[in-house]
Amino acid sequence: MVGPPERRLLEPWQDPKAQPYLRIERVTKKYGDVYAVDDVSLAIFQGEFFSLLGSSGCGKTTLLRMLAGLEQPSAGRIYIDGADVTDIPPYRRPVNMMFQSYALFPHMSVERNVEFGLRQERLPRAERSERVAEMLDLLKIAELRKRRPHQISGGQRQRVALARALVKHPKLLLLDEPLGALDKKLRENTQFELVNLQERLGITFVTVTHDQEEAMTMSTRIAVMDAGQIVQVDTPTGIYEYPNSRLVAEFIGSINLFDGKVVDRVGDEVLIEGAIGRPMRMRCLQPLALGTPVAVGVRPEKLRPCERYTDDGVNQVRGTVEDIAYLGDVSIYHVRIADGPMVEMTLANIQPRTEQALTWGQEVAMEWSPTSGVVLTD
Ligand code: ADP
Ligand code: MG
């Protein structure tokens, strides 16, 4: 999330009285025998920056196109601001879509490209110029206004496409992989700008991405999709810290999964025995019967070298450092557990690299706390 929490909208999805701006009700899209989108329901609130995240082919673009009215659902309804728009054509929906390819007109100047939609709406000339100028300023492309799309960079084209979508003041803006064509640095800058812009204009954004970092940085909430279905909807923090399945846990960031089964419960905590050959103790509020097979998920940055390793220590593993990836700010260690899995641990490089304690081939014992991981049943 960008910015301190008080700058973000209050969380309307927590409020049972809040009315969603966009409501997707049991929407399915079939192409022949393929369920591109399979029984999806979602409620998205005004001012949200909502991301659909999933691997290629999971149905993101199809869902977005149905929201825009460019595809007709095979079943289900779509409501915008309380009105059923399922059978309403695209140009009559309060929606604008920015395509993956940007689709700028090559023969028109930047200014004309941005103005295009307003001309179609037959807005008076003075108002058109004013709104175009405002958008060019906002996106810092005013000095490019006389150029054609082939005379500007990929990042600048992306801004023009965004200006063209925003100038119409849509209530709902749909973005399909909006930053896909940008290099890493420019993408990061644009992510921040996009969030600022969205907050200033109060538009509801629904974006599609396969880039988890992008979704994490920009979104109020993320829906993770797999094979046409939504598998989890939550805030970036919720998705990262409390994934509801192995699939989501492994899709977002890296995670160590230790298989086992529940052998005891004491209060808020369960005791788990399994793969690592010693007990694990985890906070778990979900009621789980003894014997339930589970996986304990621990993110690499939640592991720490042990202060005191003991033979029956809880939540401890020991192994040999097999690989080190030095990334500057952090290093990633791959530690081979005897007769067990490879464990990944990330440590911040507080000391310069030459003074770091851990090196290749070294034995290391690691531990984690009962609250810094999840117990997964799916
Ligand atoms: P994503 O955007 O997540 O990569 P898509 O929504 O483009 O995924 O596609 C979801 C599934 O639907 C894929 O299996 C894709 O091949 C299929 N699909 C998409 N559009 C069509 C179409 N017009 N005709 C047939 N199959 C399609
Ligand atoms: Mg797509």
Short mmCIF file of C-alpha atoms and ligand atoms in Angstrom, two decimals:
data_model
loop_
_atom_site.label_atom_id
_atom_site.label_comp_id
_atom_site.label_asym_id
_atom_site.label_seq_id
_atom_site.Cartn_x
_atom_site.Cartn_y
_atom_site.Cartn_z
CA MET A 1 0.00 0.00 0.00
CA VAL A 2 1.15 3.49 -0.78
CA GLY A 3 1.00 6.23 1.82
CA PRO A 4 0.04 6.17 5.46
CA PRO A 5 -3.21 4.34 6.23
CA GLU A 6 -5.16 7.49 7.11
CA ARG A 7 -4.72 8.70 3.53
CA ARG A 8 -6.41 5.63 2.16
CA LEU A 9 -10.14 5.40 2.21
CA LEU A 10 -11.74 3.81 5.22
CA GLU A 11 -12.41 0.20 4.55
CA PRO A 12 -15.97 0.13 3.19
CA TRP A 13 -15.85 -3.64 2.64
CA GLN A 14 -15.78 -3.95 6.45
CA ASP A 15 -19.00 -1.96 6.71
CA PRO A 16 -22.09 -4.14 6.24
CA LYS A 17 -24.19 -1.06 5.38
CA ALA A 18 -21.89 0.21 2.61
CA GLN A 19 -23.27 -0.15 -0.93
CA PRO A 20 -20.76 -1.45 -3.47
CA TYR A 21 -20.23 0.71 -6.55
CA LEU A 22 -19.63 -2.33 -8.74
CA ARG A 23 -21.32 -5.61 -8.03
CA ILE A 24 -20.52 -8.77 -9.93
CA GLU A 25 -23.03 -11.49 -9.23
CA ARG A 26 -22.25 -15.08 -10.17
CA VAL A 27 -20.78 -14.17 -13.54
CA THR A 28 -19.66 -16.95 -15.86
CA LYS A 29 -18.20 -16.77 -19.35
CA LYS A 30 -17.91 -19.92 -21.45
CA TYR A 31 -16.10 -20.20 -24.76
CA GLY A 32 -17.23 -23.56 -26.09
CA ASP A 33 -16.32 -25.98 -23.28
CA VAL A 34 -13.86 -23.62 -21.60
CA TYR A 35 -14.96 -21.70 -18.52
CA ALA A 36 -12.86 -18.53 -18.97
CA VAL A 37 -14.66 -17.02 -15.94
CA ASP A 38 -16.40 -19.41 -13.60
CA ASP A 39 -19.11 -18.21 -11.20
CA VAL A 40 -17.37 -15.04 -9.98
CA SER A 41 -18.99 -12.73 -7.42
CA LEU A 42 -17.35 -9.52 -6.20
CA ALA A 43 -18.33 -6.27 -4.53
CA ILE A 44 -16.08 -3.28 -5.28
CA PHE A 45 -16.53 0.06 -3.55
CA GLN A 46 -16.28 3.63 -4.75
CA GLY A 47 -12.72 4.95 -4.68
CA GLU A 48 -11.13 1.53 -4.50
CA PHE A 49 -8.05 0.54 -6.41
CA PHE A 50 -8.98 -3.05 -6.96
CA SER A 51 -6.65 -5.54 -8.66
CA LEU A 52 -7.38 -8.85 -10.34
CA LEU A 53 -4.24 -10.91 -10.00
CA GLY A 54 -3.49 -14.30 -11.47
CA SER A 55 -1.31 -16.20 -13.89
CA SER A 56 -1.77 -15.92 -17.63
CA GLY A 57 -5.00 -17.46 -18.93
CA CYS A 58 -6.87 -17.42 -15.59
CA GLY A 59 -9.65 -15.19 -16.96
CA LYS A 60 -8.66 -11.65 -15.90
CA THR A 61 -9.06 -9.95 -19.26
CA THR A 62 -12.34 -11.76 -19.94
CA LEU A 63 -13.76 -10.52 -16.64
CA LEU A 64 -12.61 -6.96 -17.34
CA ARG A 65 -14.10 -7.04 -20.84
CA MET A 66 -17.45 -8.10 -19.40
CA LEU A 67 -17.34 -5.11 -17.02
CA ALA A 68 -16.69 -2.83 -20.00
CA GLY A 69 -19.54 -4.45 -21.94
CA LEU A 70 -17.22 -5.79 -24.64
CA GLU A 71 -18.20 -9.38 -23.83
CA GLN A 72 -21.58 -10.69 -22.78
CA PRO A 73 -21.63 -13.04 -19.73
CA SER A 74 -22.95 -16.57 -20.31
CA ALA A 75 -24.61 -16.28 -16.90
CA GLY A 76 -24.78 -13.79 -14.03
CA ARG A 77 -25.40 -10.07 -13.66
CA ILE A 78 -23.26 -6.92 -13.37
CA TYR A 79 -24.45 -3.86 -11.45
CA ILE A 80 -22.86 -0.41 -11.48
CA ASP A 81 -24.06 2.12 -8.91
CA GLY A 82 -27.09 -0.03 -8.25
CA ALA A 83 -28.20 -0.32 -11.89
CA ASP A 84 -28.12 -3.59 -13.80
CA VAL A 85 -25.83 -2.93 -16.78
CA THR A 86 -25.53 -6.52 -18.01
CA ASP A 87 -27.43 -5.75 -21.20
CA ILE A 88 -26.23 -2.14 -21.60
CA PRO A 89 -23.79 -1.49 -24.49
CA PRO A 90 -20.24 -0.31 -23.69
CA TYR A 91 -20.69 3.31 -24.77
CA ARG A 92 -23.63 3.77 -22.41
CA ARG A 93 -21.81 2.50 -19.31
CA PRO A 94 -20.05 5.00 -16.98
CA VAL A 95 -16.89 3.04 -17.65
CA ASN A 96 -13.68 3.53 -19.58
CA MET A 97 -11.15 0.88 -20.41
CA MET A 98 -7.45 1.27 -21.04
CA PHE A 99 -6.14 -1.57 -23.13
CA GLN A 100 -2.94 -3.53 -22.72
CA SER A 101 -1.72 -2.29 -26.12
CA TYR A 102 -2.71 1.36 -25.42
CA ALA A 103 -4.31 1.51 -28.91
CA LEU A 104 -3.31 5.11 -29.67
CA PHE A 105 -4.09 6.56 -33.10
CA PRO A 106 -0.73 6.76 -34.91
CA HIS A 107 -1.68 9.59 -37.24
CA MET A 108 -2.90 11.91 -34.47
CA SER A 109 -0.85 14.12 -32.17
CA VAL A 110 -0.75 13.41 -28.44
CA GLU A 111 -3.19 16.26 -27.88
CA ARG A 112 -5.64 14.95 -30.49
CA ASN A 113 -5.41 11.44 -29.09
CA VAL A 114 -6.36 12.70 -25.64
CA GLU A 115 -9.12 14.88 -27.05
CA PHE A 116 -10.63 12.11 -29.19
CA GLY A 117 -13.30 10.87 -26.77
CA LEU A 118 -14.46 14.40 -25.97
CA ARG A 119 -14.94 15.14 -29.66
CA GLN A 120 -17.06 12.05 -29.95
CA GLU A 121 -19.16 13.35 -27.09
CA ARG A 122 -19.47 16.64 -29.04
CA LEU A 123 -18.34 18.74 -26.11
CA PRO A 124 -17.88 22.45 -26.90
CA ARG A 125 -14.40 23.38 -28.01
CA ALA A 126 -13.49 25.55 -25.00
CA GLU A 127 -14.38 22.81 -22.56
CA ARG A 128 -12.46 20.24 -24.61
CA SER A 129 -9.28 22.34 -24.58
CA GLU A 130 -9.57 22.97 -20.89
CA ARG A 131 -9.99 19.32 -19.98
CA VAL A 132 -7.23 18.17 -22.32
CA ALA A 133 -4.81 20.77 -20.94
CA GLU A 134 -5.64 19.70 -17.41
CA MET A 135 -4.89 16.04 -18.17
CA LEU A 136 -1.68 16.79 -20.06
CA ASP A 137 -0.48 18.76 -17.04
CA LEU A 138 -1.54 16.15 -14.56
CA LEU A 139 0.36 13.43 -16.42
CA LYS A 140 3.32 15.71 -17.16
CA ILE A 141 3.13 15.30 -20.93
CA ALA A 142 2.16 18.88 -21.88
CA GLU A 143 5.42 19.50 -23.73
CA LEU A 144 4.78 16.45 -25.92
CA ARG A 145 1.38 17.57 -27.11
CA LYS A 146 2.30 18.15 -30.75
CA ARG A 147 4.14 14.86 -31.18
CA ARG A 148 2.82 11.64 -32.70
CA PRO A 149 2.84 8.35 -30.75
CA HIS A 150 5.90 7.05 -32.62
CA GLN A 151 7.88 10.13 -31.55
CA ILE A 152 7.58 9.41 -27.80
CA SER A 153 8.82 6.64 -25.50
CA GLY A 154 6.86 3.64 -24.25
CA GLY A 155 6.42 5.25 -20.84
CA GLN A 156 5.13 8.44 -22.42
CA ARG A 157 2.69 6.50 -24.62
CA GLN A 158 1.39 4.85 -21.49
CA ARG A 159 0.70 8.27 -19.99
CA VAL A 160 -1.07 9.43 -23.13
CA ALA A 161 -3.31 6.37 -23.02
CA LEU A 162 -4.05 7.07 -19.38
CA ALA A 163 -4.80 10.74 -20.11
CA ARG A 164 -7.13 9.66 -22.90
CA ALA A 165 -9.01 7.36 -20.54
CA LEU A 166 -9.16 9.86 -17.66
CA VAL A 167 -10.16 12.93 -19.64
CA LYS A 168 -13.66 11.56 -20.01
CA HIS A 169 -14.03 11.57 -16.22
CA PRO A 170 -15.26 7.98 -16.03
CA LYS A 171 -16.63 6.82 -12.71
CA LEU A 172 -15.01 3.46 -13.24
CA LEU A 173 -11.71 2.98 -15.00
CA LEU A 174 -10.65 -0.47 -16.15
CA LEU A 175 -6.96 -1.01 -16.80
CA ASP A 176 -5.61 -4.14 -18.43
CA GLU A 177 -1.93 -4.63 -17.48
CA PRO A 178 -1.49 -0.84 -17.60
CA LEU A 179 2.20 -0.79 -16.80
CA GLY A 180 3.23 -3.92 -18.66
CA ALA A 181 5.32 -2.10 -21.27
CA LEU A 182 7.39 -0.08 -18.83
CA ASP A 183 10.82 -0.92 -17.44
CA LYS A 184 11.14 -1.55 -13.73
CA LYS A 185 12.16 1.92 -12.52
CA LEU A 186 9.58 3.74 -14.61
CA ARG A 187 6.95 1.23 -13.58
CA GLU A 188 7.61 1.92 -9.90
CA ASN A 189 7.38 5.68 -10.37
CA THR A 190 4.22 5.36 -12.41
CA GLN A 191 2.66 3.09 -9.80
CA PHE A 192 2.98 5.83 -7.20
CA GLU A 193 1.68 8.48 -9.59
CA LEU A 194 -1.26 6.34 -10.56
CA VAL A 195 -2.26 5.87 -6.93
CA ASN A 196 -1.93 9.62 -6.23
CA LEU A 197 -3.97 10.43 -9.31
CA GLN A 198 -6.62 7.95 -8.36
CA GLU A 199 -6.90 9.44 -4.87
CA ARG A 200 -7.16 12.98 -6.24
CA LEU A 201 -9.81 12.14 -8.82
CA GLY A 202 -11.78 9.73 -6.67
CA ILE A 203 -12.25 7.33 -9.57
CA THR A 204 -12.79 3.65 -8.89
CA PHE A 205 -10.04 1.61 -10.56
CA VAL A 206 -10.19 -2.05 -11.46
CA THR A 207 -6.89 -3.23 -12.84
CA VAL A 208 -5.65 -6.53 -14.13
CA THR A 209 -2.12 -7.69 -13.57
CA HIS A 210 -0.01 -10.81 -13.39
CA ASP A 211 2.64 -8.86 -11.45
CA GLN A 212 2.19 -9.45 -7.74
CA GLU A 213 4.50 -6.63 -6.68
CA GLU A 214 2.46 -4.20 -8.72
CA ALA A 215 -0.78 -5.43 -7.18
CA MET A 216 0.72 -5.23 -3.69
CA THR A 217 1.93 -1.63 -4.15
CA MET A 218 -1.17 -0.12 -5.66
CA SER A 219 -4.25 -1.91 -4.45
CA THR A 220 -6.78 -1.34 -1.73
CA ARG A 221 -7.72 -4.98 -2.28
CA ILE A 222 -6.63 -7.85 -4.46
CA ALA A 223 -8.67 -10.72 -5.88
CA VAL A 224 -6.46 -13.69 -6.68
CA MET A 225 -7.82 -15.69 -9.62
CA ASP A 226 -7.09 -19.25 -10.68
CA ALA A 227 -8.72 -21.14 -13.54
CA GLY A 228 -11.59 -18.67 -13.91
CA GLN A 229 -12.39 -18.55 -10.20
CA ILE A 230 -11.64 -16.15 -7.38
CA VAL A 231 -9.65 -17.96 -4.70
CA GLN A 232 -9.11 -15.10 -2.23
CA VAL A 233 -10.09 -11.45 -1.87
CA ASP A 234 -8.26 -9.36 0.72
CA THR A 235 -6.04 -6.34 1.32
CA PRO A 236 -2.40 -6.67 0.20
CA THR A 237 -1.40 -7.28 3.82
CA GLY A 238 -4.13 -9.86 4.29
CA ILE A 239 -3.17 -11.74 1.14
CA TYR A 240 0.53 -11.73 2.05
CA GLU A 241 0.32 -12.47 5.77
CA TYR A 242 -2.78 -14.67 5.76
CA PRO A 243 -3.08 -16.55 2.48
CA ASN A 244 -5.99 -18.97 2.64
CA SER A 245 -4.38 -21.77 0.63
CA ARG A 246 -1.06 -23.11 -0.58
CA LEU A 247 -1.91 -21.81 -4.03
CA VAL A 248 -2.23 -18.19 -2.87
CA ALA A 249 0.72 -18.53 -0.46
CA GLU A 250 2.99 -19.69 -3.27
CA PHE A 251 1.65 -17.28 -5.86
CA ILE A 252 2.36 -14.19 -3.73
CA GLY A 253 6.01 -13.90 -2.71
CA SER A 254 8.08 -16.83 -1.45
CA ILE A 255 7.09 -19.11 1.37
CA ASN A 256 8.45 -22.18 3.15
CA LEU A 257 5.80 -24.88 3.52
CA PHE A 258 6.35 -27.52 6.20
CA ASP A 259 3.87 -30.40 5.99
CA GLY A 260 2.55 -32.01 9.12
CA LYS A 261 -0.53 -32.87 11.11
CA VAL A 262 -2.23 -31.39 14.12
CA VAL A 263 -1.41 -33.34 17.31
CA ASP A 264 -2.61 -31.02 20.05
CA ARG A 265 -4.28 -27.71 20.77
CA VAL A 266 -3.64 -25.35 23.69
CA GLY A 267 -5.76 -22.19 23.66
CA ASP A 268 -5.03 -20.20 20.51
CA GLU A 269 -2.22 -22.47 19.45
CA VAL A 270 -1.92 -25.84 17.74
CA LEU A 271 0.96 -28.27 17.96
CA ILE A 272 1.99 -29.81 14.65
CA GLU A 273 4.32 -32.70 13.94
CA GLY A 274 5.72 -33.57 10.56
CA ALA A 275 8.30 -32.97 7.90
CA ILE A 276 10.99 -31.19 9.85
CA GLY A 277 11.17 -33.93 12.50
CA ARG A 278 10.43 -31.70 15.48
CA PRO A 279 7.32 -30.01 16.78
CA MET A 280 5.91 -26.79 15.42
CA ARG A 281 3.64 -24.55 17.46
CA MET A 282 1.50 -22.03 15.62
CA ARG A 283 -1.23 -19.59 16.43
CA CYS A 284 -4.37 -20.85 14.71
CA LEU A 285 -7.88 -19.60 15.39
CA GLN A 286 -9.52 -21.96 12.93
CA PRO A 287 -11.00 -25.05 14.63
CA LEU A 288 -9.02 -28.06 13.43
CA ALA A 289 -9.56 -31.68 14.49
CA LEU A 290 -6.57 -33.60 15.81
CA GLY A 291 -4.95 -35.49 12.94
CA THR A 292 -5.83 -32.86 10.30
CA PRO A 293 -3.10 -32.70 7.66
CA VAL A 294 -1.79 -29.13 7.35
CA ALA A 295 1.12 -27.13 6.03
CA VAL A 296 2.85 -24.53 8.15
CA GLY A 297 3.72 -21.57 5.92
CA VAL A 298 6.61 -19.31 6.96
CA ARG A 299 7.85 -16.44 4.79
CA PRO A 300 11.65 -16.29 4.32
CA GLU A 301 11.95 -12.95 6.14
CA LYS A 302 10.18 -14.36 9.21
CA LEU A 303 13.01 -16.85 9.82
CA ARG A 304 15.91 -15.80 12.03
CA PRO A 305 19.14 -17.50 13.06
CA CYS A 306 18.50 -19.24 16.41
CA GLU A 307 19.60 -17.71 19.62
CA ARG A 308 19.64 -21.10 21.32
CA TYR A 309 19.14 -24.28 19.34
CA THR A 310 18.02 -27.33 21.34
CA ASP A 311 17.23 -30.90 20.33
CA ASP A 312 13.54 -30.54 21.05
CA GLY A 313 13.22 -26.82 20.29
CA VAL A 314 9.89 -25.77 18.85
CA ASN A 315 9.77 -24.01 15.44
CA GLN A 316 13.45 -24.61 14.81
CA VAL A 317 15.23 -26.12 11.83
CA ARG A 318 18.89 -26.64 11.09
CA GLY A 319 20.75 -27.16 7.86
CA THR A 320 23.63 -26.18 5.62
CA VAL A 321 23.82 -23.00 3.57
CA GLU A 322 23.85 -24.12 -0.04
CA ASP A 323 23.22 -20.89 -1.93
CA ILE A 324 23.36 -17.19 -1.19
CA ALA A 325 21.78 -14.55 -3.41
CA TYR A 326 23.10 -11.10 -2.50
CA LEU A 327 20.55 -8.46 -3.52
CA GLY A 328 22.20 -5.46 -1.87
CA ASP A 329 19.59 -4.61 0.73
CA VAL A 330 18.89 -8.22 1.64
CA SER A 331 20.46 -11.61 1.04
CA ILE A 332 18.49 -14.78 0.37
CA TYR A 333 19.91 -17.96 1.87
CA HIS A 334 18.98 -21.44 0.65
CA VAL A 335 19.52 -23.84 3.51
CA ARG A 336 19.39 -27.60 2.95
CA ILE A 337 17.77 -29.47 5.85
CA ALA A 338 19.17 -33.00 6.39
CA ASP A 339 16.67 -35.44 4.82
CA GLY A 340 14.29 -32.53 4.42
CA PRO A 341 13.27 -29.64 2.24
CA MET A 342 15.30 -26.64 1.10
CA VAL A 343 14.48 -23.71 3.36
CA GLU A 344 14.68 -20.09 2.25
CA MET A 345 15.67 -17.39 4.72
CA THR A 346 16.02 -13.67 3.96
CA LEU A 347 18.19 -11.45 6.12
CA ALA A 348 18.62 -7.70 5.89
CA ASN A 349 22.23 -6.76 5.20
CA ILE A 350 22.75 -4.58 8.24
CA GLN A 351 26.52 -5.13 8.14
CA PRO A 352 28.55 -4.74 4.94
CA ARG A 353 28.71 -8.00 3.05
CA THR A 354 32.37 -8.68 3.90
CA GLU A 355 31.50 -8.77 7.60
CA GLN A 356 28.50 -11.03 7.30
CA ALA A 357 28.46 -14.07 9.50
CA LEU A 358 26.78 -16.61 7.21
CA THR A 359 28.68 -18.20 4.40
CA TRP A 360 28.47 -21.14 1.98
CA GLY A 361 28.66 -24.61 3.49
CA GLN A 362 28.05 -23.31 6.99
CA GLU A 363 25.64 -24.97 9.44
CA VAL A 364 22.84 -22.68 10.50
CA ALA A 365 19.93 -23.13 12.88
CA MET A 366 16.84 -21.03 12.26
CA GLU A 367 13.62 -20.34 14.11
CA TRP A 368 10.34 -18.50 13.84
CA SER A 369 7.64 -17.41 16.24
CA PRO A 370 4.18 -19.01 16.51
CA THR A 371 2.56 -15.80 15.24
CA SER A 372 4.72 -15.23 12.18
CA GLY A 373 3.30 -17.83 9.87
CA VAL A 374 0.08 -19.52 8.80
CA VAL A 375 -1.49 -22.95 9.13
CA LEU A 376 -2.92 -24.01 5.78
CA THR A 377 -5.39 -26.81 5.19
CA ASP A 378 -5.96 -26.38 1.44
P1 ADP B 1 -5.90 -13.67 -18.75
O1 ADP B 1 -6.26 -12.28 -19.13
O2 ADP B 1 -6.02 -13.95 -17.29
O3 ADP B 1 -4.54 -14.07 -19.27
P2 ADP B 1 -8.08 -14.42 -20.53
O4 ADP B 1 -9.27 -13.83 -19.89
O5 ADP B 1 -7.52 -13.71 -21.70
O6 ADP B 1 -6.95 -14.68 -19.44
O7 ADP B 1 -8.44 -15.92 -20.99
C1 ADP B 1 -9.03 -16.87 -20.13
C2 ADP B 1 -9.28 -18.17 -20.90
O8 ADP B 1 -10.30 -17.97 -21.88
C3 ADP B 1 -8.08 -18.69 -21.64
O9 ADP B 1 -8.10 -20.10 -21.58
C4 ADP B 1 -8.31 -18.20 -23.05
O10 ADP B 1 -7.67 -19.04 -23.98
C5 ADP B 1 -9.82 -18.27 -23.17
N1 ADP B 1 -10.35 -17.26 -24.11
C6 ADP B 1 -10.26 -15.92 -23.96
N2 ADP B 1 -10.88 -15.27 -24.97
C7 ADP B 1 -11.37 -16.24 -25.78
C8 ADP B 1 -12.13 -16.22 -27.01
N3 ADP B 1 -12.53 -15.08 -27.58
N4 ADP B 1 -12.46 -17.43 -27.55
C9 ADP B 1 -12.10 -18.59 -26.97
N5 ADP B 1 -11.40 -18.67 -25.81
C10 ADP B 1 -11.03 -17.52 -25.23
MG MG B 2 -5.05 -10.76 -20.21
#
